[in-house]
Coordinates of C-alpha atoms and ligand atoms in Angstrom, one line a residue:
M277 CA -17.4 0.7 -65.5
T278 CA -13.8 1.7 -64.4
D279 CA -11.5 -0.6 -62.9
P280 CA -10.8 0.5 -59.5
R281 CA -7.2 -0.7 -59.7
R282 CA -6.2 1.8 -62.0
A283 CA -6.6 4.8 -59.8
L284 CA -4.9 3.0 -56.6
P285 CA -2.2 5.4 -55.2
A286 CA 1.1 4.0 -54.5
V287 CA 1.8 3.3 -50.4
G288 CA 4.4 6.2 -50.5
T289 CA 2.1 9.3 -52.1
V290 CA -0.9 8.0 -49.1
L291 CA 1.7 8.5 -46.2
D292 CA 2.6 12.2 -47.8
G293 CA -0.9 13.3 -47.0
V294 CA -0.5 15.8 -44.0
Q295 CA -2.8 14.0 -42.2
V296 CA -1.9 10.3 -42.6
R297 CA 1.6 11.3 -41.4
A298 CA -0.3 13.0 -38.1
C299 CA -1.5 9.3 -37.6
A300 CA 1.7 8.0 -37.2
A301 CA 2.5 10.5 -34.3
H302 CA -0.3 9.1 -32.6
W303 CA 0.6 5.3 -33.3
T304 CA 3.9 4.9 -35.1
L305 CA 4.8 5.1 -39.0
A306 CA 5.5 1.2 -39.3
M307 CA 1.6 0.4 -37.8
V308 CA 0.2 3.2 -40.3
T309 CA 2.3 1.9 -43.3
D310 CA 0.9 -1.5 -42.5
A311 CA -2.6 0.2 -42.5
V312 CA -2.2 1.7 -45.8
R313 CA -1.3 -1.4 -47.2
A314 CA -4.1 -3.0 -45.6
L315 CA -5.9 -0.6 -47.5
L316 CA -4.7 -0.6 -50.5
T317 CA -4.9 -4.6 -50.2
A318 CA -8.6 -4.3 -49.5
A319 CA -9.6 -1.8 -52.2
R320 CA -7.9 -4.1 -54.7
A321 CA -10.2 -6.5 -53.9
G322 CA -13.1 -4.1 -54.0
A323 CA -13.3 -2.0 -50.7
P324 CA -14.2 1.3 -51.3
L325 CA -11.1 3.3 -51.9
P326 CA -10.1 6.2 -49.6
A327 CA -10.4 9.5 -51.7
D328 CA -8.6 12.2 -50.1
D329 CA -6.2 12.5 -47.3
A330 CA -8.7 12.9 -44.9
A331 CA -10.4 10.1 -45.6
W332 CA -7.6 8.0 -45.4
A333 CA -6.6 9.2 -42.4
A334 CA -10.0 8.5 -41.1
A335 CA -9.8 4.7 -42.8
V336 CA -6.4 4.2 -41.2
T337 CA -7.4 5.7 -37.8
R338 CA -10.6 3.2 -37.9
H339 CA -7.9 0.0 -39.1
L340 CA -5.8 0.6 -36.3
E341 CA -8.2 0.9 -33.1
A342 CA -9.5 -2.1 -34.2
R343 CA -6.5 -3.7 -34.9
T344 CA -5.4 -2.4 -31.7
Q345 CA -8.4 -3.3 -29.5
A346 CA -8.3 -5.1 -26.0
S347 CA -9.6 -8.7 -26.6
L348 CA -10.9 -7.9 -22.8
R349 CA -13.2 -4.9 -22.6
P350 CA -16.3 -3.7 -20.8
V351 CA -19.8 -3.7 -22.2
L352 CA -23.1 -2.6 -20.8
N353 CA -25.0 -5.4 -19.4
V354 CA -28.6 -4.9 -19.9
T355 CA -29.8 -7.9 -20.3
G356 CA -31.5 -8.0 -17.0
V357 CA -29.2 -11.5 -15.6
V358 CA -27.4 -9.6 -13.4
L359 CA -24.8 -12.4 -12.6
H360 CA -24.2 -13.1 -16.6
T361 CA -21.3 -15.2 -16.3
N362 CA -20.4 -14.1 -20.6
L363 CA -20.1 -11.3 -19.5
G364 CA -17.8 -11.7 -16.5
R365 CA -20.9 -12.2 -13.2
A366 CA -20.1 -9.9 -10.6
P367 CA -19.1 -6.3 -11.1
L368 CA -17.0 -5.4 -7.8
A369 CA -17.3 -3.0 -5.4
P370 CA -15.3 0.5 -5.2
A371 CA -13.3 -1.1 -2.2
A372 CA -12.8 -4.5 -4.0
L373 CA -11.5 -2.3 -7.0
E374 CA -9.6 0.2 -4.8
A375 CA -8.3 -2.7 -2.8
M376 CA -6.9 -4.6 -6.1
A377 CA -5.0 -1.1 -7.5
A378 CA -3.3 -0.3 -4.7
V379 CA -1.4 -4.0 -4.3
A380 CA -0.9 -4.3 -7.9
R381 CA 1.0 -1.0 -8.4
G382 CA 4.0 -2.4 -6.5
G383 CA 5.3 -4.8 -3.2
S384 CA 2.3 -6.6 -1.2
T385 CA 2.0 -8.6 1.8
L386 CA 1.0 -11.5 -0.6
E387 CA 3.7 -13.6 1.1
Y388 CA 5.2 -11.8 3.6
D389 CA 4.6 -11.4 7.1
V390 CA 5.4 -7.8 8.0
A391 CA 5.5 -8.0 12.0
A392 CA 7.8 -10.9 11.6
G393 CA 10.2 -9.6 8.8
A394 CA 9.4 -13.0 7.3
R395 CA 8.0 -15.3 4.8
G396 CA 4.5 -15.2 5.4
D397 CA 1.3 -17.5 4.6
R398 CA -0.4 -16.8 0.9
H399 CA -3.3 -18.7 2.3
A400 CA -3.9 -16.6 5.0
H401 CA -5.2 -13.9 3.7
A402 CA -9.4 -13.8 3.7
T403 CA -9.5 -16.8 5.7
A404 CA -10.5 -15.0 9.1
L405 CA -13.0 -13.1 7.0
L406 CA -14.3 -16.1 6.2
R407 CA -14.3 -18.0 9.2
E408 CA -16.0 -15.2 11.3
L409 CA -18.7 -14.7 8.0
T410 CA -19.3 -18.6 8.1
G411 CA -18.8 -20.1 11.2
A412 CA -16.0 -22.7 9.2
E413 CA -13.3 -23.5 11.2
D414 CA -10.9 -23.5 8.3
A415 CA -11.1 -21.8 4.7
L416 CA -9.1 -22.5 1.5
V417 CA -9.5 -19.8 -1.4
V418 CA -8.6 -21.5 -5.1
N419 CA -8.9 -20.2 -8.8
N420 CA -13.2 -21.2 -9.0
C421 CA -15.7 -23.4 -7.6
A422 CA -15.1 -26.1 -10.0
A423 CA -11.4 -25.9 -8.7
G424 CA -12.4 -26.2 -5.4
L425 CA -14.3 -29.8 -5.9
V426 CA -11.4 -30.9 -8.1
L427 CA -8.9 -29.8 -5.6
A428 CA -11.1 -31.9 -2.7
L429 CA -11.4 -34.8 -4.8
Q430 CA -8.2 -35.0 -5.3
A431 CA -7.1 -34.9 -2.2
L432 CA -9.5 -36.5 -0.3
A433 CA -10.6 -39.8 -3.0
A434 CA -8.2 -40.3 -5.5
G435 CA -8.0 -43.5 -6.3
R436 CA -11.0 -44.5 -4.4
E437 CA -15.0 -43.9 -4.7
T438 CA -17.0 -41.1 -4.6
L439 CA -21.2 -41.5 -4.1
V440 CA -23.1 -38.6 -5.9
S441 CA -26.8 -39.0 -6.5
R442 CA -28.2 -39.8 -9.9
G443 CA -30.2 -36.4 -9.7
E444 CA -27.0 -34.0 -9.3
L445 CA -25.3 -35.5 -12.1
V446 CA -25.9 -31.9 -13.8
E447 CA -23.9 -29.5 -15.9
I448 CA -23.3 -26.0 -14.8
G449 CA -22.4 -23.3 -17.3
G450 CA -21.6 -25.2 -20.1
S451 CA -18.0 -26.7 -19.5
F452 CA -18.6 -27.8 -15.4
R453 CA -20.0 -31.4 -15.8
V454 CA -20.2 -33.2 -12.0
P455 CA -19.1 -36.9 -13.9
E456 CA -16.4 -35.1 -15.8
I457 CA -14.8 -33.3 -13.3
M458 CA -15.0 -36.5 -11.0
T459 CA -13.2 -38.4 -13.6
A460 CA -10.7 -36.0 -14.1
S461 CA -9.9 -35.9 -10.0
G462 CA -9.3 -39.4 -10.5
T463 CA -11.7 -41.0 -8.4
T464 CA -14.4 -43.5 -9.6
L465 CA -18.3 -42.0 -9.7
V466 CA -20.4 -44.4 -7.8
E467 CA -24.1 -43.1 -9.2
V468 CA -26.7 -43.6 -6.3
G469 CA -30.4 -43.3 -6.4
T470 CA -32.5 -42.5 -9.7
T471 CA -32.9 -39.4 -11.5
N472 CA -35.9 -38.0 -9.5
R473 CA -35.2 -39.4 -6.3
T474 CA -32.3 -40.2 -4.1
H475 CA -32.6 -41.3 -0.2
A476 CA -30.4 -41.1 2.3
A477 CA -30.7 -45.3 2.9
D478 CA -29.5 -45.3 -1.1
Y479 CA -26.2 -43.6 0.2
A480 CA -25.9 -46.0 2.9
R481 CA -26.5 -49.2 0.8
A482 CA -23.9 -47.6 -1.6
L483 CA -20.7 -47.6 0.5
G484 CA -17.9 -49.9 0.6
L485 CA -14.5 -50.7 1.0
R486 CA -13.1 -48.7 -1.4
S487 CA -15.1 -45.4 -0.8
A488 CA -13.6 -42.4 -0.1
A489 CA -16.0 -39.4 -0.1
I490 CA -19.8 -38.6 -0.2
V491 CA -20.1 -35.3 -2.2
K492 CA -23.6 -33.7 -2.6
V493 CA -24.0 -31.0 -5.5
H494 CA -26.1 -27.8 -5.2
R495 CA -28.6 -28.4 -8.2
S496 CA -28.2 -24.5 -9.3
N497 CA -29.6 -23.8 -12.3
F498 CA -32.4 -26.3 -12.5
A499 CA -35.4 -27.1 -10.1
L500 CA -36.7 -30.6 -9.9
E501 CA -40.4 -30.3 -9.6
G502 CA -42.9 -33.2 -9.0
F503 CA -42.7 -36.7 -7.6
V504 CA -38.9 -36.0 -6.3
A505 CA -36.7 -36.6 -3.0
E506 CA -33.4 -36.1 -2.3
A507 CA -31.2 -36.2 0.9
T508 CA -30.0 -33.6 2.5
I509 CA -27.0 -33.0 4.1
A510 CA -28.3 -33.3 7.3
D511 CA -29.7 -36.7 6.3
L512 CA -25.9 -37.3 4.6
V513 CA -24.1 -36.4 7.9
P514 CA -24.6 -38.9 10.3
I515 CA -23.9 -41.8 7.1
A516 CA -20.5 -39.9 6.1
S517 CA -19.8 -39.6 9.8
G518 CA -20.6 -43.2 10.5
A519 CA -18.3 -44.7 7.6
G520 CA -15.5 -41.9 8.7
L521 CA -15.8 -40.1 5.0
P522 CA -15.9 -36.6 4.2
L523 CA -19.0 -34.9 3.1
I524 CA -18.0 -32.8 0.4
H525 CA -20.5 -29.8 -0.6
D526 CA -20.9 -28.7 -3.7
F527 CA -22.8 -25.4 -2.8
G528 CA -22.0 -22.7 -5.9
S529 CA -24.1 -19.6 -5.1
G530 CA -21.6 -18.0 -2.1
L531 CA -24.5 -16.6 -0.9
L532 CA -23.7 -15.0 2.6
L533 CA -26.8 -12.6 3.1
D534 CA -30.3 -13.9 3.8
L535 CA -32.3 -11.8 0.7
S536 CA -36.1 -13.2 1.4
A537 CA -36.6 -10.4 2.6
W538 CA -36.1 -9.3 -1.3
G539 CA -38.2 -12.0 -3.0
L540 CA -34.9 -14.4 -3.0
T541 CA -36.0 -17.3 -1.0
G542 CA -35.3 -21.0 -0.8
E543 CA -31.4 -21.2 -0.9
P544 CA -29.2 -21.5 2.0
T545 CA -26.6 -18.7 3.3
A546 CA -23.0 -20.6 3.0
A547 CA -23.2 -20.0 7.2
D548 CA -26.4 -22.4 6.8
A549 CA -24.4 -24.7 4.6
V550 CA -21.6 -24.9 6.7
R551 CA -24.0 -25.3 10.2
A552 CA -25.3 -28.3 8.4
G553 CA -22.1 -30.3 9.0
A554 CA -20.9 -31.2 5.9
T555 CA -16.8 -31.8 5.9
L556 CA -16.1 -29.3 3.3
V557 CA -18.6 -26.7 1.6
I558 CA -17.0 -25.2 -2.1
M559 CA -18.6 -21.9 -3.6
S560 CA -17.5 -19.4 -6.0
G561 CA -16.8 -15.5 -5.4
D562 CA -18.3 -13.9 -8.0
K563 CA -21.5 -15.3 -7.9
L564 CA -23.7 -14.0 -5.0
L565 CA -21.0 -13.4 -2.7
G566 CA -20.7 -10.6 -5.1
G567 CA -16.7 -10.5 -5.3
P568 CA -13.9 -11.9 -7.5
Q569 CA -13.5 -15.7 -9.6
A570 CA -12.8 -17.8 -7.0
G571 CA -13.3 -20.8 -5.5
I572 CA -14.0 -20.6 -1.8
V573 CA -13.4 -24.1 0.2
L574 CA -14.8 -24.0 3.4
G575 CA -14.2 -26.8 6.3
T576 CA -13.1 -28.6 9.2
R577 CA -9.6 -27.4 10.0
A578 CA -7.8 -31.0 9.4
A579 CA -9.6 -31.6 6.0
I580 CA -8.7 -28.0 4.6
E581 CA -5.3 -28.5 5.9
T582 CA -5.4 -31.8 3.8
L583 CA -6.5 -29.5 0.7
R584 CA -3.8 -27.1 1.3
R585 CA -0.6 -29.5 1.7
H586 CA -1.8 -31.0 -1.4
P587 CA 0.3 -30.3 -4.2
M588 CA -2.2 -29.4 -6.4
A589 CA -3.0 -26.7 -4.0
R590 CA -0.2 -24.7 -5.4
A591 CA -1.3 -24.9 -9.2
L592 CA -4.7 -23.9 -8.5
R593 CA -3.8 -21.1 -6.3
V594 CA -5.0 -17.6 -6.8
D595 CA -2.9 -14.0 -7.1
K596 CA -2.9 -11.2 -5.3
L597 CA -5.4 -9.2 -6.9
T598 CA -8.2 -11.8 -6.5
F599 CA -7.3 -11.7 -2.6
A600 CA -7.1 -7.8 -2.7
A601 CA -10.9 -8.1 -4.3
L602 CA -12.5 -10.9 -1.7
E603 CA -10.8 -9.3 1.6
A604 CA -12.1 -6.0 0.7
T605 CA -15.8 -7.3 -0.5
L606 CA -15.8 -9.8 2.3
A607 CA -15.1 -6.8 4.8
L608 CA -18.3 -5.0 3.4
Y609 CA -20.2 -8.2 5.1
R610 CA -19.4 -7.2 8.6
D611 CA -22.0 -4.8 8.3
P612 CA -24.9 -6.9 6.1
E613 CA -26.8 -3.4 4.9
R614 CA -23.3 -1.7 3.7
A615 CA -22.8 -5.3 2.1
R616 CA -26.1 -4.9 0.4
A617 CA -26.0 -1.3 -0.9
E618 CA -22.3 -1.5 -1.9
I619 CA -21.7 -4.7 -3.6
P620 CA -23.3 -3.9 -7.0
A621 CA -24.6 -7.6 -7.5
L622 CA -26.6 -7.2 -4.0
A623 CA -27.6 -3.7 -4.4
M624 CA -29.0 -4.5 -8.5
L625 CA -30.7 -8.0 -7.3
T626 CA -32.5 -5.5 -4.0
A627 CA -33.5 -2.5 -5.8
A628 CA -37.0 -1.7 -5.8
P629 CA -38.7 -2.0 -9.0
E630 CA -40.0 1.4 -8.5
A631 CA -36.9 3.0 -8.7
I632 CA -35.7 0.9 -11.5
H633 CA -38.7 1.8 -13.7
V634 CA -37.7 5.4 -12.7
R635 CA -34.3 5.3 -14.0
A636 CA -36.2 3.4 -17.3
T637 CA -38.3 6.2 -17.6
A638 CA -35.6 8.8 -17.5
V639 CA -33.3 6.6 -19.9
A640 CA -36.0 6.5 -22.5
A641 CA -37.2 10.0 -22.5
A642 CA -33.2 11.1 -23.2
I643 CA -33.1 8.4 -25.7
G644 CA -36.1 9.8 -27.6
P645 CA -39.9 9.8 -27.9
S646 CA -39.8 6.5 -29.7
A647 CA -38.3 4.6 -26.9
T648 CA -41.1 3.2 -24.3
V649 CA -40.9 1.9 -20.6
E650 CA -42.0 -1.9 -20.4
A651 CA -42.3 -3.9 -17.1
S652 CA -39.7 -6.7 -17.4
E653 CA -38.5 -9.8 -15.6
A654 CA -35.0 -10.1 -14.6
S655 CA -33.1 -13.1 -13.4
V656 CA -30.0 -13.6 -10.8
G657 CA -27.7 -15.9 -13.7
G658 CA -24.7 -17.4 -12.4
G659 CA -26.6 -20.9 -11.7
A660 CA -28.6 -19.2 -8.4
F661 CA -32.2 -18.9 -7.8
P662 CA -33.0 -20.5 -11.3
T663 CA -36.7 -19.8 -11.4
A664 CA -36.7 -16.3 -9.7
R665 CA -38.0 -13.9 -11.9
I666 CA -37.5 -10.4 -10.5
P667 CA -39.8 -7.4 -11.5
S668 CA -37.9 -5.0 -13.5
A669 CA -38.2 -2.4 -16.2
A670 CA -36.9 -2.3 -19.8
V671 CA -36.3 0.1 -22.2
T672 CA -38.0 -0.7 -25.5
L673 CA -36.9 0.2 -29.0
P674 CA -38.7 0.5 -32.0
G675 CA -37.6 -0.9 -34.9
D676 CA -35.5 -3.3 -36.8
A677 CA -34.4 -5.4 -33.4
M678 CA -32.0 -7.9 -35.2
A679 CA -29.9 -4.7 -36.9
I680 CA -30.7 -2.1 -33.7
E681 CA -29.4 -4.7 -31.1
R682 CA -26.4 -5.4 -33.9
R683 CA -25.5 -1.9 -33.8
L684 CA -25.8 -1.5 -29.8
R685 CA -22.8 -4.0 -29.6
A686 CA -20.7 -2.8 -32.1
G687 CA -20.8 0.5 -30.4
R688 CA -17.3 2.2 -29.1
L689 CA -18.5 0.5 -25.8
P690 CA -20.7 -2.9 -27.1
V691 CA -24.3 -2.5 -25.3
I692 CA -25.4 -6.2 -24.6
A693 CA -29.0 -6.0 -24.8
R694 CA -31.8 -8.8 -25.4
I695 CA -34.6 -9.5 -28.4
A696 CA -37.9 -10.4 -27.0
E697 CA -41.0 -9.8 -28.8
S698 CA -39.0 -8.7 -31.7
R699 CA -38.4 -5.1 -29.9
V700 CA -34.8 -4.3 -28.1
R701 CA -35.5 -4.4 -24.6
L702 CA -32.8 -2.6 -22.5
D703 CA -33.3 -3.9 -18.5
L704 CA -31.9 -1.7 -16.1
R705 CA -31.8 -3.9 -13.5
S706 CA -28.0 -5.4 -14.4
L707 CA -26.6 -2.0 -15.2
P708 CA -25.0 0.0 -12.7
P709 CA -27.3 3.1 -12.5
E710 CA -24.0 5.7 -12.5
D711 CA -23.9 3.9 -16.2
D712 CA -27.2 5.2 -17.1
A713 CA -25.9 8.4 -18.9
M714 CA -23.2 6.2 -20.7
L715 CA -26.3 3.6 -21.7
V716 CA -28.6 6.9 -23.4
A717 CA -25.4 8.0 -25.1
L718 CA -24.5 4.9 -26.9
V719 CA -28.1 4.0 -27.8
R720 CA -28.4 7.5 -29.5
E721 CA -25.0 6.6 -31.5
A722 CA -26.7 3.1 -32.6
L723 CA -30.1 4.6 -33.6
A724 CA -28.4 7.6 -35.4
Ligands
PLP878 C1 -21.4 -22.0 -10.4 C2 -21.1 -23.8 -10.0 C3 -19.9 -24.1 -10.4 C4 -18.7 -23.6 -10.9 O1 -18.5 -22.5 -10.7 P1 -17.2 -22.1 -11.1 O2 -16.6 -20.7 -10.0 O3 -17.5 -21.2 -12.1 O4 -16.3 -22.8 -11.3 C5 -19.9 -25.5 -9.3 N1 -20.8 -26.0 -9.0 C6 -22.1 -25.6 -8.1 C7 -23.3 -26.1 -7.6 C8 -22.5 -24.0 -9.0 O5 -23.2 -23.3 -8.9

């Protein structure tokens, strides 16, 4: 065996190559020099040494592309989980993307009142639409649902006690644990009832002089079945108001449209939640609402005003991009049919199974004879409708599932698929239809 180190060229020699030098026109000479050094170091450790100028140029390009790749980049979601928290939850509607670009480019009315020619109120954006669509008296937009709950507890219950059912001391999405959020908000948690059964009388009995609020948490990502009981918001309203305490409803999903016609039943809409009478209803912007990451706090004028004036509101506020996307998404809901068609999360969740099957058949045919179509079950994700299984269709790829799944992830645009029964499955319900052609191209590249 020859010692590869013997054959290592000098950095300058590699940089003299015509094609390597051409790389410097695209990147910079300093970056190309660094890349050559890194590749030589790798070769010294045993990596293959590029054979000629063309091979060096290709290796330098690959190295610099990997090094300069953005950390946050798009992927194709064919997991069948429509609101995948790890993949960024709701895709935005075209109207939301346009609104973001429009205010991102230059100045905006973020805190400026054009009519008055004077300073305006950041918190005014989206508020009118939220009131119109949910029937709430007032609304406040913060960073996410967790932030909304933190702000509500800090403003209304810090230093005192907050009552929560033992059945609602849940963990939602890995880092959101109701008891930890309460502690971090400076309120003392008072556990009420038992894991499977909590009655209205349990809350009434737990009330005391130090009570500051009652919190009701939507269970979101799991279902309790069997010998269970819980107090509804309607049960809790008289108890809270009788004691003069705010009732805070951590509602989560942000559902604005009744989707029961599409098989998604049993979850209240935001308007239902507001009507039930809690003082505050808190929900996410990027779950079933289909908008940007945001926490939407709906409630009485007085409670929202208290939150708005709290110093933490400044720390939890959102930027112009969020307001732009949220307002544009909410505006689509003025026409429910338009919302369902144009908000991608809703369009994906309500697409006819036959339509998904037709797409899957076309995608499989374009991939090649080895790809087949199978019935699949998609899910909502994002901790909403946790038990709902939505009929869907998946393209199934033969071969070594682990290896194919890995190659799909390593492509120029990562394809995030699912493995079931030792087969890679590409569920098309979670992919916008306009990405089907791109999916075909990426799968063919991965299989080549
Ligand atoms: C998803 C969810 C949360 C967390 O929402 P974020 O917007 O991610 O902070 C909190 N509570 C409930 C009930 C949820 O469903």
